[in-house]
């Protein structure tokens, strides 16, 4: 078996992985007052998704309301290689509720 190179072959030798540039969170010292500067409820939600949950602009732009599970506090984000579940904190859930309320009133 060793002579035929059946046992000692590397099973991952032909696999190539693309480089992933993951977004970084905004430091907490820069977050002070950032939500107060956002003019609309939608802007506040976007700031929270970027600053707290490190979502990128493409992920936010292509996000659907069907991905939001309010009772479970989860947001399913569509990514290139599959879906990603983001567990939302209380602040983001409150901002999302405010935005949905403002959206319904409009």
JSON list of C-alpha atoms in Angstrom, two decimals:
[
{"chain": "A", "resi": 1, "resn": "UNK", "atom": "CA", "xyz": [0.00, 0.00, 0.00]},
{"chain": "A", "resi": 2, "resn": "UNK", "atom": "CA", "xyz": [2.82, 2.40, 0.81]},
{"chain": "A", "resi": 3, "resn": "UNK", "atom": "CA", "xyz": [4.54, 1.61, -2.48]},
{"chain": "A", "resi": 4, "resn": "UNK", "atom": "CA", "xyz": [1.33, 2.43, -4.38]},
{"chain": "A", "resi": 5, "resn": "UNK", "atom": "CA", "xyz": [0.83, 5.63, -2.35]},
{"chain": "A", "resi": 6, "resn": "UNK", "atom": "CA", "xyz": [-2.70, 4.76, -1.37]},
{"chain": "A", "resi": 7, "resn": "UNK", "atom": "CA", "xyz": [-2.43, 5.15, 2.39]},
{"chain": "A", "resi": 8, "resn": "UNK", "atom": "CA", "xyz": [-0.19, 8.19, 2.69]},
{"chain": "A", "resi": 9, "resn": "UNK", "atom": "CA", "xyz": [-1.81, 10.53, 0.21]},
{"chain": "A", "resi": 10, "resn": "UNK", "atom": "CA", "xyz": [-2.92, 13.96, 1.37]},
{"chain": "A", "resi": 11, "resn": "UNK", "atom": "CA", "xyz": [-6.71, 14.09, 0.82]},
{"chain": "A", "resi": 12, "resn": "UNK", "atom": "CA", "xyz": [-6.69, 17.91, 0.78]},
{"chain": "A", "resi": 13, "resn": "UNK", "atom": "CA", "xyz": [-3.85, 18.37, -1.71]},
{"chain": "A", "resi": 14, "resn": "UNK", "atom": "CA", "xyz": [-6.16, 19.49, -4.53]},
{"chain": "A", "resi": 15, "resn": "UNK", "atom": "CA", "xyz": [-8.35, 21.77, -2.43]},
{"chain": "A", "resi": 16, "resn": "UNK", "atom": "CA", "xyz": [-7.86, 25.50, -2.81]},
{"chain": "A", "resi": 17, "resn": "UNK", "atom": "CA", "xyz": [-9.44, 28.01, -0.44]},
{"chain": "A", "resi": 18, "resn": "UNK", "atom": "CA", "xyz": [-10.18, 31.61, -1.38]},
{"chain": "A", "resi": 19, "resn": "UNK", "atom": "CA", "xyz": [-8.98, 34.33, 0.95]},
{"chain": "A", "resi": 20, "resn": "UNK", "atom": "CA", "xyz": [-11.81, 35.75, 3.04]},
{"chain": "A", "resi": 21, "resn": "UNK", "atom": "CA", "xyz": [-11.66, 39.35, 4.21]},
{"chain": "A", "resi": 22, "resn": "UNK", "atom": "CA", "xyz": [-13.93, 39.36, 7.24]},
{"chain": "A", "resi": 23, "resn": "UNK", "atom": "CA", "xyz": [-15.16, 42.77, 8.38]},
{"chain": "A", "resi": 24, "resn": "UNK", "atom": "CA", "xyz": [-13.92, 43.96, 11.74]},
{"chain": "A", "resi": 25, "resn": "UNK", "atom": "CA", "xyz": [-16.01, 45.37, 14.56]},
{"chain": "A", "resi": 26, "resn": "UNK", "atom": "CA", "xyz": [-15.85, 49.07, 15.32]},
{"chain": "A", "resi": 27, "resn": "UNK", "atom": "CA", "xyz": [-14.07, 49.65, 18.66]},
{"chain": "A", "resi": 28, "resn": "UNK", "atom": "CA", "xyz": [-16.36, 50.56, 21.55]},
{"chain": "A", "resi": 29, "resn": "UNK", "atom": "CA", "xyz": [-14.68, 53.92, 22.15]},
{"chain": "A", "resi": 30, "resn": "UNK", "atom": "CA", "xyz": [-15.68, 55.00, 18.63]},
{"chain": "A", "resi": 31, "resn": "UNK", "atom": "CA", "xyz": [-19.29, 53.82, 19.15]},
{"chain": "A", "resi": 32, "resn": "UNK", "atom": "CA", "xyz": [-20.03, 56.47, 21.78]},
{"chain": "A", "resi": 33, "resn": "UNK", "atom": "CA", "xyz": [-22.66, 58.77, 20.32]},
{"chain": "A", "resi": 34, "resn": "UNK", "atom": "CA", "xyz": [-22.62, 57.11, 16.90]},
{"chain": "A", "resi": 35, "resn": "UNK", "atom": "CA", "xyz": [-26.23, 55.96, 17.15]},
{"chain": "A", "resi": 36, "resn": "UNK", "atom": "CA", "xyz": [-27.32, 59.43, 18.26]},
{"chain": "A", "resi": 37, "resn": "UNK", "atom": "CA", "xyz": [-25.82, 60.91, 15.08]},
{"chain": "A", "resi": 38, "resn": "UNK", "atom": "CA", "xyz": [-27.80, 58.57, 12.80]},
{"chain": "A", "resi": 39, "resn": "UNK", "atom": "CA", "xyz": [-30.71, 60.61, 11.38]},
{"chain": "A", "resi": 40, "resn": "UNK", "atom": "CA", "xyz": [-33.26, 57.86, 10.71]},
{"chain": "A", "resi": 41, "resn": "UNK", "atom": "CA", "xyz": [-34.35, 54.58, 12.27]},
{"chain": "A", "resi": 42, "resn": "UNK", "atom": "CA", "xyz": [-32.99, 52.72, 9.25]},
{"chain": "A", "resi": 43, "resn": "UNK", "atom": "CA", "xyz": [-29.60, 54.40, 9.63]},
{"chain": "A", "resi": 44, "resn": "UNK", "atom": "CA", "xyz": [-29.49, 53.35, 13.28]},
{"chain": "A", "resi": 45, "resn": "UNK", "atom": "CA", "xyz": [-30.16, 49.72, 12.31]},
{"chain": "A", "resi": 46, "resn": "UNK", "atom": "CA", "xyz": [-27.39, 49.83, 9.72]},
{"chain": "A", "resi": 47, "resn": "UNK", "atom": "CA", "xyz": [-24.97, 51.33, 12.26]},
{"chain": "A", "resi": 48, "resn": "UNK", "atom": "CA", "xyz": [-25.83, 48.57, 14.75]},
{"chain": "A", "resi": 49, "resn": "UNK", "atom": "CA", "xyz": [-25.42, 45.80, 12.17]},
{"chain": "A", "resi": 50, "resn": "UNK", "atom": "CA", "xyz": [-22.04, 47.15, 11.10]},
{"chain": "A", "resi": 51, "resn": "UNK", "atom": "CA", "xyz": [-20.69, 48.20, 14.48]},
{"chain": "A", "resi": 52, "resn": "UNK", "atom": "CA", "xyz": [-21.98, 45.41, 16.71]},
{"chain": "A", "resi": 53, "resn": "UNK", "atom": "CA", "xyz": [-22.38, 42.44, 14.38]},
{"chain": "A", "resi": 54, "resn": "UNK", "atom": "CA", "xyz": [-19.65, 43.29, 11.81]},
{"chain": "A", "resi": 55, "resn": "UNK", "atom": "CA", "xyz": [-21.81, 42.85, 8.74]},
{"chain": "A", "resi": 56, "resn": "UNK", "atom": "CA", "xyz": [-20.45, 44.18, 5.48]},
{"chain": "A", "resi": 57, "resn": "UNK", "atom": "CA", "xyz": [-22.14, 46.52, 3.01]},
{"chain": "A", "resi": 58, "resn": "UNK", "atom": "CA", "xyz": [-23.00, 43.74, 0.54]},
{"chain": "A", "resi": 59, "resn": "UNK", "atom": "CA", "xyz": [-24.60, 41.65, 3.28]},
{"chain": "A", "resi": 60, "resn": "UNK", "atom": "CA", "xyz": [-26.71, 44.57, 4.49]},
{"chain": "A", "resi": 61, "resn": "UNK", "atom": "CA", "xyz": [-27.65, 45.64, 0.98]},
{"chain": "A", "resi": 62, "resn": "UNK", "atom": "CA", "xyz": [-28.93, 42.17, 0.05]},
{"chain": "A", "resi": 63, "resn": "UNK", "atom": "CA", "xyz": [-30.63, 41.42, 3.38]},
{"chain": "A", "resi": 64, "resn": "UNK", "atom": "CA", "xyz": [-34.29, 40.40, 3.27]},
{"chain": "A", "resi": 65, "resn": "UNK", "atom": "CA", "xyz": [-36.92, 40.77, 5.97]},
{"chain": "A", "resi": 66, "resn": "UNK", "atom": "CA", "xyz": [-37.66, 37.07, 5.63]},
{"chain": "A", "resi": 67, "resn": "UNK", "atom": "CA", "xyz": [-34.26, 36.43, 7.22]},
{"chain": "A", "resi": 68, "resn": "UNK", "atom": "CA", "xyz": [-35.34, 38.12, 10.45]},
{"chain": "A", "resi": 69, "resn": "UNK", "atom": "CA", "xyz": [-36.68, 35.83, 13.18]},
{"chain": "A", "resi": 70, "resn": "UNK", "atom": "CA", "xyz": [-37.84, 38.28, 15.86]},
{"chain": "A", "resi": 71, "resn": "UNK", "atom": "CA", "xyz": [-39.07, 35.77, 18.47]},
{"chain": "A", "resi": 72, "resn": "UNK", "atom": "CA", "xyz": [-35.75, 33.89, 18.36]},
{"chain": "A", "resi": 73, "resn": "UNK", "atom": "CA", "xyz": [-33.66, 37.07, 18.02]},
{"chain": "A", "resi": 74, "resn": "UNK", "atom": "CA", "xyz": [-31.86, 35.81, 14.95]},
{"chain": "A", "resi": 75, "resn": "UNK", "atom": "CA", "xyz": [-31.00, 37.21, 11.55]},
{"chain": "A", "resi": 76, "resn": "UNK", "atom": "CA", "xyz": [-30.11, 34.89, 8.68]},
{"chain": "A", "resi": 77, "resn": "UNK", "atom": "CA", "xyz": [-27.56, 36.63, 6.47]},
{"chain": "A", "resi": 78, "resn": "UNK", "atom": "CA", "xyz": [-27.08, 35.38, 2.93]},
{"chain": "A", "resi": 79, "resn": "UNK", "atom": "CA", "xyz": [-23.42, 34.98, 2.04]},
{"chain": "A", "resi": 80, "resn": "UNK", "atom": "CA", "xyz": [-21.68, 33.70, -1.05]},
{"chain": "A", "resi": 81, "resn": "UNK", "atom": "CA", "xyz": [-20.89, 30.27, 0.41]},
{"chain": "A", "resi": 82, "resn": "UNK", "atom": "CA", "xyz": [-24.11, 29.76, 2.39]},
{"chain": "A", "resi": 83, "resn": "UNK", "atom": "CA", "xyz": [-26.29, 31.32, 5.03]},
{"chain": "A", "resi": 84, "resn": "UNK", "atom": "CA", "xyz": [-24.91, 32.69, 8.29]},
{"chain": "A", "resi": 85, "resn": "UNK", "atom": "CA", "xyz": [-26.98, 33.09, 11.46]},
{"chain": "A", "resi": 86, "resn": "UNK", "atom": "CA", "xyz": [-26.43, 36.27, 13.48]},
{"chain": "A", "resi": 87, "resn": "UNK", "atom": "CA", "xyz": [-27.76, 36.27, 17.03]},
{"chain": "A", "resi": 88, "resn": "UNK", "atom": "CA", "xyz": [-29.05, 39.74, 17.79]},
{"chain": "A", "resi": 89, "resn": "UNK", "atom": "CA", "xyz": [-28.63, 41.57, 21.08]},
{"chain": "A", "resi": 90, "resn": "UNK", "atom": "CA", "xyz": [-31.32, 43.63, 22.84]},
{"chain": "A", "resi": 91, "resn": "UNK", "atom": "CA", "xyz": [-30.17, 46.96, 21.40]},
{"chain": "A", "resi": 92, "resn": "UNK", "atom": "CA", "xyz": [-30.24, 45.73, 17.81]},
{"chain": "A", "resi": 93, "resn": "UNK", "atom": "CA", "xyz": [-33.64, 44.10, 18.34]},
{"chain": "A", "resi": 94, "resn": "UNK", "atom": "CA", "xyz": [-35.02, 47.38, 19.75]},
{"chain": "A", "resi": 95, "resn": "UNK", "atom": "CA", "xyz": [-33.59, 49.33, 16.80]},
{"chain": "A", "resi": 96, "resn": "UNK", "atom": "CA", "xyz": [-35.06, 46.82, 14.35]},
{"chain": "A", "resi": 97, "resn": "UNK", "atom": "CA", "xyz": [-38.47, 47.08, 16.04]},
{"chain": "A", "resi": 98, "resn": "UNK", "atom": "CA", "xyz": [-38.30, 50.89, 15.89]},
{"chain": "A", "resi": 99, "resn": "UNK", "atom": "CA", "xyz": [-37.38, 50.76, 12.21]},
{"chain": "A", "resi": 100, "resn": "UNK", "atom": "CA", "xyz": [-40.18, 48.31, 11.37]},
{"chain": "A", "resi": 101, "resn": "UNK", "atom": "CA", "xyz": [-42.65, 50.51, 13.26]},
{"chain": "A", "resi": 102, "resn": "UNK", "atom": "CA", "xyz": [-41.50, 53.63, 11.37]},
{"chain": "A", "resi": 103, "resn": "UNK", "atom": "CA", "xyz": [-41.63, 51.70, 8.12]},
{"chain": "A", "resi": 104, "resn": "UNK", "atom": "CA", "xyz": [-45.21, 50.59, 8.78]},
{"chain": "A", "resi": 105, "resn": "UNK", "atom": "CA", "xyz": [-46.26, 54.15, 9.67]},
{"chain": "A", "resi": 106, "resn": "UNK", "atom": "CA", "xyz": [-44.79, 55.51, 6.47]}
]
